Each structure stands twice: as structure tokens, then as C-alpha cells.
CSV table of C-alpha atoms and ligand atoms in Angstrom, one decimal:
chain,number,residue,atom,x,y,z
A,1335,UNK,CA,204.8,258.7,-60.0
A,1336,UNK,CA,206.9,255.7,-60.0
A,1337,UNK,CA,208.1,254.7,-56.6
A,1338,UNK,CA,211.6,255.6,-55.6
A,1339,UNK,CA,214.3,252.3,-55.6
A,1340,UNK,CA,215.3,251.4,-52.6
A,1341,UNK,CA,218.7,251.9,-51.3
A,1342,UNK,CA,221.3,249.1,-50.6
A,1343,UNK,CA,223.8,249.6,-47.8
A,1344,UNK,CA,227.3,247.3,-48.2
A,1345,UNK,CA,229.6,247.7,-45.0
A,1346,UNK,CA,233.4,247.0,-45.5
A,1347,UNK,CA,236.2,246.5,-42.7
A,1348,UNK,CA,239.3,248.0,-42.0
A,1349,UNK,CA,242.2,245.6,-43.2
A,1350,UNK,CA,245.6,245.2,-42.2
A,1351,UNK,CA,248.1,244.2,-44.8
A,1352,UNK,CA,251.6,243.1,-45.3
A,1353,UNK,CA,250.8,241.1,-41.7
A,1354,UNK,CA,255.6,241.4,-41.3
A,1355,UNK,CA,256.8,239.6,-44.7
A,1356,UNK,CA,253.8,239.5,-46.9
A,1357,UNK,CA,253.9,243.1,-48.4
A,1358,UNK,CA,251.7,243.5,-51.2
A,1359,UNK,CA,250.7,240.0,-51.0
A,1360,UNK,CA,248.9,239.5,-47.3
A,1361,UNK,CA,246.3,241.0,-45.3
A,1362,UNK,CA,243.3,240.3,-43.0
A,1363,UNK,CA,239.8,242.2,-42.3
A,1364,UNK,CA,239.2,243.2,-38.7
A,1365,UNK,CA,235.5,242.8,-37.5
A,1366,UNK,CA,234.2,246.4,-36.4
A,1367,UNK,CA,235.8,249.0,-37.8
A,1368,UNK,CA,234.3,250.1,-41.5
A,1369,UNK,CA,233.6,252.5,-44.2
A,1370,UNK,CA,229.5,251.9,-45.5
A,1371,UNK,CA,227.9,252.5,-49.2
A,1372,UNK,CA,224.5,252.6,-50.4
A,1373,UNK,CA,223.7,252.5,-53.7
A,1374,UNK,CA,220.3,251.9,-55.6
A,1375,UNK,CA,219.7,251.9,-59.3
A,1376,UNK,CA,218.5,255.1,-61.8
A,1377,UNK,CA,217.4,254.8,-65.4
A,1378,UNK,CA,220.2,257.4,-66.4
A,1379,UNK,CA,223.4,254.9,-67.0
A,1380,UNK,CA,226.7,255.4,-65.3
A,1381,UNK,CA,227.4,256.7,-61.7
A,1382,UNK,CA,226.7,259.7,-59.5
A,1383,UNK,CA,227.8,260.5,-56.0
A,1384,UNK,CA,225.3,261.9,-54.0
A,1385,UNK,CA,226.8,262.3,-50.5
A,1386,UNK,CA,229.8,261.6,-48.8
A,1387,UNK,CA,230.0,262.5,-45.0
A,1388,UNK,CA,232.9,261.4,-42.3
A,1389,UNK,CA,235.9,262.6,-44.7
A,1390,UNK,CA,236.0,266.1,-43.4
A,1391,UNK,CA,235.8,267.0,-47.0
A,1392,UNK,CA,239.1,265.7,-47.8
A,1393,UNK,CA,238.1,262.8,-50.5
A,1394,UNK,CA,237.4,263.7,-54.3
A,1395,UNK,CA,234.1,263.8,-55.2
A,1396,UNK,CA,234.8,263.0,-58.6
A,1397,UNK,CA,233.6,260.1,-60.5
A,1398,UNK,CA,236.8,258.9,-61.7
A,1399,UNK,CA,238.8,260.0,-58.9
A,1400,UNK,CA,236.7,258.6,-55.8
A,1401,UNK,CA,237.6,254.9,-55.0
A,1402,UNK,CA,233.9,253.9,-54.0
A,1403,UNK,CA,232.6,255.4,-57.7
A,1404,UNK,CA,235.9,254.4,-59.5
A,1405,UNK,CA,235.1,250.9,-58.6
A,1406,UNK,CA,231.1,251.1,-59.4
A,1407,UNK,CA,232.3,252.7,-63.0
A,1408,UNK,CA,234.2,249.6,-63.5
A,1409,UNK,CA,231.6,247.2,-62.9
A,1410,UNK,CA,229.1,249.1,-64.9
A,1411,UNK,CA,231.7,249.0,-67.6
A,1412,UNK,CA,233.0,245.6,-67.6
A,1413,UNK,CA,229.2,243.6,-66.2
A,1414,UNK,CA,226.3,246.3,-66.5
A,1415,UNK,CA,226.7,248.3,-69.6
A,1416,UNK,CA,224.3,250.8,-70.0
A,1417,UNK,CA,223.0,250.5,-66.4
A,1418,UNK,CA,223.2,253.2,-63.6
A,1419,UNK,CA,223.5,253.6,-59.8
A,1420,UNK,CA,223.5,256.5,-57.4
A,1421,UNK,CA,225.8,256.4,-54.9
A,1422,UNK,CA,226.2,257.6,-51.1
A,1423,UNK,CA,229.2,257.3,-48.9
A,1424,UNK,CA,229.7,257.4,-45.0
A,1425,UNK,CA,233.7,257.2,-44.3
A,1426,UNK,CA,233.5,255.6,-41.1
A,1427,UNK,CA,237.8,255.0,-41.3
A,1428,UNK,CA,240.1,257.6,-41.5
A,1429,UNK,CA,242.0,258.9,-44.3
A,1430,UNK,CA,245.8,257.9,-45.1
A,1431,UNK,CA,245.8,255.9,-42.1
A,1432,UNK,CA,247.3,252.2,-43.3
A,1433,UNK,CA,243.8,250.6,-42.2
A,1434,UNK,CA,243.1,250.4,-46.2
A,1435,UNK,CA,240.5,253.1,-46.1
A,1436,UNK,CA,240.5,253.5,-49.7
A,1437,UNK,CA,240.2,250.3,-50.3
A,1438,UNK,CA,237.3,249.8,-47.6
A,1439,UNK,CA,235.3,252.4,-49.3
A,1440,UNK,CA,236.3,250.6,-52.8
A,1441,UNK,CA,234.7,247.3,-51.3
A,1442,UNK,CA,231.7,248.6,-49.9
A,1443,UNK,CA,230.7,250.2,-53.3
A,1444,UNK,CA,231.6,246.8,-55.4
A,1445,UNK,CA,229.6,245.0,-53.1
A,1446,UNK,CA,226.5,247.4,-53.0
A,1447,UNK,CA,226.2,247.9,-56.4
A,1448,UNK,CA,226.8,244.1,-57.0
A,1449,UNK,CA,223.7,244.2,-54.8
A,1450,UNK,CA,221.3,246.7,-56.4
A,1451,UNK,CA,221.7,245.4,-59.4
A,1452,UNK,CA,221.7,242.0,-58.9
A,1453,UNK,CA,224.4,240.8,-60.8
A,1454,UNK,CA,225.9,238.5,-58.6
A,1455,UNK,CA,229.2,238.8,-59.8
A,1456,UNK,CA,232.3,236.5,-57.8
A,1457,UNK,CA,234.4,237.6,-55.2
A,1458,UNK,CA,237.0,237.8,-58.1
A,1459,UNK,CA,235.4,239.9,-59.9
A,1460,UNK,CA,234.6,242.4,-57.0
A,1461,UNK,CA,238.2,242.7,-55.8
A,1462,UNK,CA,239.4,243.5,-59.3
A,1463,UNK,CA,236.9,246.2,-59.4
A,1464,UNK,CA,238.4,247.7,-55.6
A,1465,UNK,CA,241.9,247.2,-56.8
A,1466,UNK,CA,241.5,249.0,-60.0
A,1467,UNK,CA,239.8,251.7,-57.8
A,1468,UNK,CA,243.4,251.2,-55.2
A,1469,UNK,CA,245.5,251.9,-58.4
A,1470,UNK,CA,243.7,255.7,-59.0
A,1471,UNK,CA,243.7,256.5,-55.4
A,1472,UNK,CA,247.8,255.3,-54.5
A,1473,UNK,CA,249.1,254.8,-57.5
A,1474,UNK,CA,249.5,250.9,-57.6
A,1475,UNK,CA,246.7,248.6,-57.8
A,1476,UNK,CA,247.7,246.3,-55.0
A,1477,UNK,CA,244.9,243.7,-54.0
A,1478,UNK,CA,245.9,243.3,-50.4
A,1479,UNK,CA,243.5,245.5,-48.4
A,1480,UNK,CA,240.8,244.7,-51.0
A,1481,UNK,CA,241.1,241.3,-51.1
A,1482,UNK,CA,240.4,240.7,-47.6
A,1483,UNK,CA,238.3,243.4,-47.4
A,1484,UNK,CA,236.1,241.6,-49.5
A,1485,UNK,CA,236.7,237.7,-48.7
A,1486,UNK,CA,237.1,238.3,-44.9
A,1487,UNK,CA,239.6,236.7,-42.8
A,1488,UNK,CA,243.3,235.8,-43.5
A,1489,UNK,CA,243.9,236.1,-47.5
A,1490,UNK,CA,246.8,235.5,-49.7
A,1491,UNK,CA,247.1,236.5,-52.7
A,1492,UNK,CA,249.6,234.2,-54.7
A,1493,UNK,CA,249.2,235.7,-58.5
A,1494,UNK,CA,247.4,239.0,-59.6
A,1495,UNK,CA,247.2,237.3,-63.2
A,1496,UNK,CA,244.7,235.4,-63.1
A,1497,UNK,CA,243.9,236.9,-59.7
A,1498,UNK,CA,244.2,234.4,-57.1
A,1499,UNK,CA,242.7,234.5,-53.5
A,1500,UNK,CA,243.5,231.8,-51.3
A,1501,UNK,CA,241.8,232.2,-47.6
A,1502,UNK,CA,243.9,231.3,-44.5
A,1503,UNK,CA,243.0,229.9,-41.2
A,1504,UNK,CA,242.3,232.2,-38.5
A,1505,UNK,CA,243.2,231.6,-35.2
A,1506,UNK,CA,240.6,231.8,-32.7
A,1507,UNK,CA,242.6,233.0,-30.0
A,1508,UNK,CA,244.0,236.0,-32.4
A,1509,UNK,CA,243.1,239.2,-31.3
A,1510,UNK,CA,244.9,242.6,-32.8
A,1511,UNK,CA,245.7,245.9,-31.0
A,1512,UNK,CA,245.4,248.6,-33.2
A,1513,UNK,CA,246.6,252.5,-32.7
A,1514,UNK,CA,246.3,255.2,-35.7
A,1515,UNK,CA,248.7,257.9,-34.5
A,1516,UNK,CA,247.6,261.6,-35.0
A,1517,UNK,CA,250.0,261.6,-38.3
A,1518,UNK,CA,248.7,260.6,-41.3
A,1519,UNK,CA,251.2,258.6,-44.5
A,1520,UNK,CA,250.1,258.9,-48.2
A,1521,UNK,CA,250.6,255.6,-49.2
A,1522,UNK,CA,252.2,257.3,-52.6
A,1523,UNK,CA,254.5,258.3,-50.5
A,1524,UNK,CA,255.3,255.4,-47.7
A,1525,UNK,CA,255.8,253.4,-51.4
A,1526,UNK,CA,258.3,256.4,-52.3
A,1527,UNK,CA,260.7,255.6,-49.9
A,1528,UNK,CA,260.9,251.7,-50.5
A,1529,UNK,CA,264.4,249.8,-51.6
A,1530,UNK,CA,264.2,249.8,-55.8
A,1531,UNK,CA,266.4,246.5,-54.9
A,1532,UNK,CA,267.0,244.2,-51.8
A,1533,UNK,CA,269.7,242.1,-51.5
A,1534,UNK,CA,269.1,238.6,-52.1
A,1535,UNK,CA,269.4,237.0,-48.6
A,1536,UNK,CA,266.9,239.3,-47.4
A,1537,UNK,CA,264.7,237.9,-49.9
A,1538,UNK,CA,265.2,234.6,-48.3
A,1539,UNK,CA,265.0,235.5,-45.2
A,1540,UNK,CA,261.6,237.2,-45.8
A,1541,UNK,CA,260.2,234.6,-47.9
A,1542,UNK,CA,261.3,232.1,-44.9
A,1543,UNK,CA,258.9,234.0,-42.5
A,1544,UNK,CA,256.1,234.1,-44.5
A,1545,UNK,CA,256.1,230.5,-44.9
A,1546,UNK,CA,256.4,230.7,-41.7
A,1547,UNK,CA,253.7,232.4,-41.3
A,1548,UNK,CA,251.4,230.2,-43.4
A,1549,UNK,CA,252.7,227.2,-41.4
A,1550,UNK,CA,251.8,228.8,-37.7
A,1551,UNK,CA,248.1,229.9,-39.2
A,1552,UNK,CA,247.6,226.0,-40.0
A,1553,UNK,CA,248.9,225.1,-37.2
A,1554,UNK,CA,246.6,227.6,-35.0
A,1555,UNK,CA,250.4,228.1,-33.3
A,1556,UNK,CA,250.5,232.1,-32.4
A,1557,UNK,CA,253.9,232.2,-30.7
A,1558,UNK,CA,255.2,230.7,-34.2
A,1559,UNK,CA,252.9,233.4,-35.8
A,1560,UNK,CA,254.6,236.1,-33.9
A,1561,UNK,CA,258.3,235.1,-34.9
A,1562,UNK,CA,256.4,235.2,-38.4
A,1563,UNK,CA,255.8,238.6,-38.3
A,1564,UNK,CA,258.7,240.1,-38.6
A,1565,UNK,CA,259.9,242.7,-41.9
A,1566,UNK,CA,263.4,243.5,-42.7
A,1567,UNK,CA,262.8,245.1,-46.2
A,1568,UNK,CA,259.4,247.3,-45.9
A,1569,UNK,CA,259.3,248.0,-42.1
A,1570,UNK,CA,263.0,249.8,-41.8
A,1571,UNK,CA,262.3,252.2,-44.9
A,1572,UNK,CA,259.0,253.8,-43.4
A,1573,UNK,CA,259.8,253.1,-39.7
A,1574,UNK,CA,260.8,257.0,-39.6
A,1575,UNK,CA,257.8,258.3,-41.7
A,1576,UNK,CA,255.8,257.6,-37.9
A,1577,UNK,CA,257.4,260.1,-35.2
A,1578,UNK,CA,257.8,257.1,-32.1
A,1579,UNK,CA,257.1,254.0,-33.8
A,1580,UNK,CA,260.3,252.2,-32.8
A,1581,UNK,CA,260.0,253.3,-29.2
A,1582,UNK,CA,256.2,252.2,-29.6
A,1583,UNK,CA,257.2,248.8,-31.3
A,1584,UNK,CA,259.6,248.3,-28.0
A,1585,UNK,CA,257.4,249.1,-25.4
A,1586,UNK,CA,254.9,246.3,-27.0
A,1587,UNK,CA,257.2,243.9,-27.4
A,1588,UNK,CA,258.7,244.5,-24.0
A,1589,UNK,CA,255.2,243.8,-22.5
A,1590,UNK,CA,254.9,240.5,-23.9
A,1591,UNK,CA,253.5,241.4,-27.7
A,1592,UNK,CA,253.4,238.2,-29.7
A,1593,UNK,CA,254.5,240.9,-32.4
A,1594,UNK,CA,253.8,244.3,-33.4
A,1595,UNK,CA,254.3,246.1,-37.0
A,1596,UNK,CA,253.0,248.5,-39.1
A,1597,UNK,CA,249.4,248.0,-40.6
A,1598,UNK,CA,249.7,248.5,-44.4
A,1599,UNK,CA,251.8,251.5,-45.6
A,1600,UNK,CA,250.8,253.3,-42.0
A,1601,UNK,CA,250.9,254.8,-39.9
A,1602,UNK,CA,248.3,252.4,-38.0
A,1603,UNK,CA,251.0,250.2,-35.8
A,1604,UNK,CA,249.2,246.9,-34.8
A,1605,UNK,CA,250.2,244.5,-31.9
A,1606,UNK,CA,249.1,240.9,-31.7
A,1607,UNK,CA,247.9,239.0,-28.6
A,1608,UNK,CA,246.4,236.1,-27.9
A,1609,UNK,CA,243.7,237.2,-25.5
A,1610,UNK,CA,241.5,240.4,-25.4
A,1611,UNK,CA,242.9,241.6,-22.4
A,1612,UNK,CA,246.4,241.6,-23.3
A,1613,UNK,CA,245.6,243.2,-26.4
A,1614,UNK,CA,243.9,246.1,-24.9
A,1615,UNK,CA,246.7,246.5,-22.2
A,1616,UNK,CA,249.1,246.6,-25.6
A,1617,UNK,CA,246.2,249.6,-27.1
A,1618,UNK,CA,247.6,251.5,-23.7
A,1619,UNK,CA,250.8,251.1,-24.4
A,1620,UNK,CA,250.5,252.3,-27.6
A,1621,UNK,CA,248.9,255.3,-26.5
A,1622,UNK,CA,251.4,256.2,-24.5
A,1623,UNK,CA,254.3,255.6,-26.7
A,1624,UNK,CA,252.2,257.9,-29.4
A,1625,UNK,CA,251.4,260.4,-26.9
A,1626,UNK,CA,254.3,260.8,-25.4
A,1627,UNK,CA,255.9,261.3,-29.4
A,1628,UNK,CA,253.3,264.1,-29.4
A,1629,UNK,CA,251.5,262.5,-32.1
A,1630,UNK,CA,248.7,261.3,-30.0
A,1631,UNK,CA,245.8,259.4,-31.6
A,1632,UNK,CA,243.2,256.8,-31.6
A,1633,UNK,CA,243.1,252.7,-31.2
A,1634,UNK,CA,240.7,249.8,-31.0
A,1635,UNK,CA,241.2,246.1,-30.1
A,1636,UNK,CA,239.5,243.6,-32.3
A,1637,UNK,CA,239.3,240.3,-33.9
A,1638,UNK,CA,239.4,239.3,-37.8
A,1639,UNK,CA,235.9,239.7,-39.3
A,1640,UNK,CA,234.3,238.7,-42.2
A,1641,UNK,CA,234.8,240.1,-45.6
A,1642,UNK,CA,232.2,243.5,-47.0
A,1643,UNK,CA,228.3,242.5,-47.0
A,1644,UNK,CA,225.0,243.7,-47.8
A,1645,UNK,CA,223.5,244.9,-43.9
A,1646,UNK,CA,219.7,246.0,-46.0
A,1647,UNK,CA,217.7,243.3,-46.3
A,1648,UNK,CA,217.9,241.9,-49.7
A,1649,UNK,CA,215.5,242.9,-52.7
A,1650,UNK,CA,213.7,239.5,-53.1
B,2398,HSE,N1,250.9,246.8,-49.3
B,2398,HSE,C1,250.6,248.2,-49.4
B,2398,HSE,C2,251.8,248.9,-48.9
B,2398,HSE,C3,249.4,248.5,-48.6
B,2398,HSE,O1,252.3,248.5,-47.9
B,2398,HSE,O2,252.2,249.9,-49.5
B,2398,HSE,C4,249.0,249.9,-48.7
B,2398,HSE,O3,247.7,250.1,-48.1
């Protein structure tokens, strides 16, 4: 009997996007948090889903419906025709939670399929493949949770046409509070209740602070990072999706926050600090503030990470 393939396990982190002014067009991949995928290769061609655990049984198990095996079909499709992986799936992030869960999951199945195979396909390549898989799950295939999920670190994304991923310097002192309040958003539906037009000095101001933004990462300058992170358009429209986020959002900046915002479409609120200890005295504060809303939750204080990897040993 032939011997059973092994199986390839790709982790992928949490991400935080937008970042204040960059919606749809920033984001950056914390180090710890992440959702894992193994995949190893069958002779049938095409994809199966073996297991998913740590959803609760909320996520499709569907092929063309579950972001991880959405974004294997594609690659099989587009740069393995005829081939065929099992997949499995351990959610380690939790649903509808703005930490680009979908998206992590997404990732970590490009990357370990990429791996069982051994295509070797570009970066590129593998956040198409996520953000294809973004555009089943919430509607719109918007690259920035996968594109740092897979690159790592600070990205940009300048043009989706070709797809263009430019990687930003990261701070060393940057560290990130991070509290998921016991409320969960549909991105679907924190997209719903955006401004169909914004009036034009808004635009300027917003595109003012994210070259702002850009300019403070170069410089390694986090107090001009924090006046970066600021969102007229996005942050108003979902601020009341998240029972307490503007009392939350107070009480950080308050206690010294170099600025605080929603991650992604939500509700995760993030806080940024330039020391470990300051941003886990902001995690308490947002506990509290979250609590005392009644919509108490969980948090973790971390660092930006690299982008999705292979943690098996490789085949050869
Ligand atoms: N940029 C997207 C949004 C991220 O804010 O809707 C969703 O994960």
C-alpha cells in the first residue's frame, strides 16, 4: 500500500487593516495570533475539506463557500490543473471579529497548498488567491488583511490592477493593544453602513494623514504615527455598530494612547504604544471600557509579525 502523503501545516496571523486613513488599502500582520491549515496532495484532482475545528461550527464547509478551500480551488485552477489537495482547518481567530479571520484562514490555505505541491508560486500570486477567497466570504475582494497576512509587516497596497504590494518599515518600538469585544460585525454589513460619497475636503484631509502615515513609518517617528492614525470617513459610520467604542477610544487616549481605532471593519478596537507595558495597561483599559458596555471580551498585546509560513518541515 502506497504510503500516506504527508501533511503540510501553513500558520497565518491576525491583521489589522485600514491602520486610521488607509481603508481598503493598509494593514499590518501581528505576530501571535493565527488561524493554521494543513494540506497534503491526493490523486483525485480538486479540493476536499476534511476537518475544521475552533469555529464552533459556524464556517461553511463548502468547497466554494469556505475561504481556506475557495482560495486552494483557485490555485488549482489558475497553477495546478488537474491536481488535488485535502484540506484541514484549525480556526485559531474568531469569527466576524475585524482581525481578518477570513482572510487568515484564506492565507494559510494559499500558502500550504503552495507548499504541498510545490509550486512555488509569488507572494502575488498567493494574495490574489486569499482575496478572491475575501470577495466570497464579505462580498468585496479587498486585499488588505490578505496582503499582510501573507507578506508580513506593514503593507500598502497602491493598485489592485496589476496587484501591487509595497512593504513599509516597521517600527521597532511599535507595539499594538488589541481587545475583540463580546459583539461580533459582519463585515457585509460594517461595509453597509459606509458614506456612497464623502465630501471632497475629507478626501484631502484623509489622504494628508496617510501620507502622513507613510512619512512617520520612514521616519521610525511614532508620535507622528499616532497623529496619522486618525479616520474621519470610515471610523464615524461604524463607530455605533460597537456598543462603548467611543467611551473605549477616550479612556485610551486619555491614558496616553499614541492612537486607538478600529481594527478592519470590527469590532476588534486596537491601541498603539510604544512600549509593551503601556500597551498592556491600554488592553486594561479596554477591558474595562468593554466590560463596563456589557459587551465584555477578550484582548492580547503584540508586535507586527511576519507574513503566513510553512511551520512542517519542508518536503526536500
Ligand atoms: N478594509 C476592510 C473594511 C477590512 O474595513 O471593510 C475588512 O476586514
Amino acid at each position: 500500500m502506497a504510503k500516506p502523503r504527508p501533511w503540510i501545516e501553513a500558520f497565518a496571523p491576525a491583521t489589522v487593516s485600514n491602520l486610521g486613513p488607509g481603508f481598503d488599502c493598509l494593514g499590518l500582520a501581528v505576530r501571535s495570533e493565527g488561524d493554521r491549515v494543513r494540506a497534503r496532495r491526493r490523486d483525485e484532482a480538486g479540493v476536499a475539506l476534511l476537518e475544521v475545528e475552533g469555529d464552533g461550527g459556524k464556517l461553511p464547509r463548502e468547497i466554494d463557500r469556505n475561504t481556506a478551500t475557495v482560495a486552494a480551488t483557485w490555485l488549482l485552477e489558475r497553477h495546478a490543473p488537474g491536481r488535488g489537495v485535502e484540506l484541514m482547518l484549525h480556526k485559531g481567530l474568531p469569527l466576524g471579529s475585524g482581525l481578518g479571520s477570513s482572510g487568515a484562514s484564506a492565507c494559510a490555505a494559499a500558502v500550504a497548498v503552495d507548499a504541498a505541491l510545490e509550486l512555488g508560486l509569488p507572494a502575488t500570486v498567493l494574495v490574489e488567491a486569499a482575496r478572491h477567497a475575501e470577495g466570497i466570504a464579505c462580498g468585496t475582494p479587498h486585499p488588505d488583511n490578505v496582503a499582510p497576512c501573507i507578506v508580513g509587516g506593514i503593507v500598502l497596497i497602491p493598485a489592485l490592477d496589476p496587484l501591487r504590494l509595497v512593504s513599509l518599515p516597521v517600527p521597532e518600538r511599535l507595539w499594538l493593544a488589541l481587545y475583540t469585544p463580546g459583539c461580533s460585525v459582519a463585515t457585509a454589513d460594517a461595509r453597509a453602513v459606509l458614506p456612497a460619497r464623502v465630501p471632497l475636503s475629507d478626501t484631502v484631509t484623509q489622504a494628508a494623514r496617510l501620507g502622513l502615515l507613510v512619512h512617520a513609518l520612514h521616519e521610525g517617528d511614532l508620535a507622528l504615527l499616532g497623529e496619522a492614525v486618525v479616520d474621519d470617513i470610515v471610523e464615524p459610520a461604524r463607530a455605533s455598530l460597537i456598543p462603548g467604542y467611543l467611551e473605549a477610544k477616550a479612556a485610551c487616549v486619555e491614558a496616553g494612547a499614541l492612537a486607538c481605532s478600529i481594527s478592519g471593519a470590527g469590532p476588534t478596537t486596537f491601541a498603539l504604544a510604544d512600549d509593551e507595558l503601556r500597551a498592556r495597561a491600554l488592553l486594561e483599559i479596554l477591558e474595562e471600557a468593554y466590560t463596563h458596555a456589557g459587551v465584555p471580551g477578550r484582548g492580547f498585546v503584540d508586535g507586527v509579525g511576519p507574513g503566513a509560513r510553512v511551520t512542517t518541515p519542508r518536503l526536500h
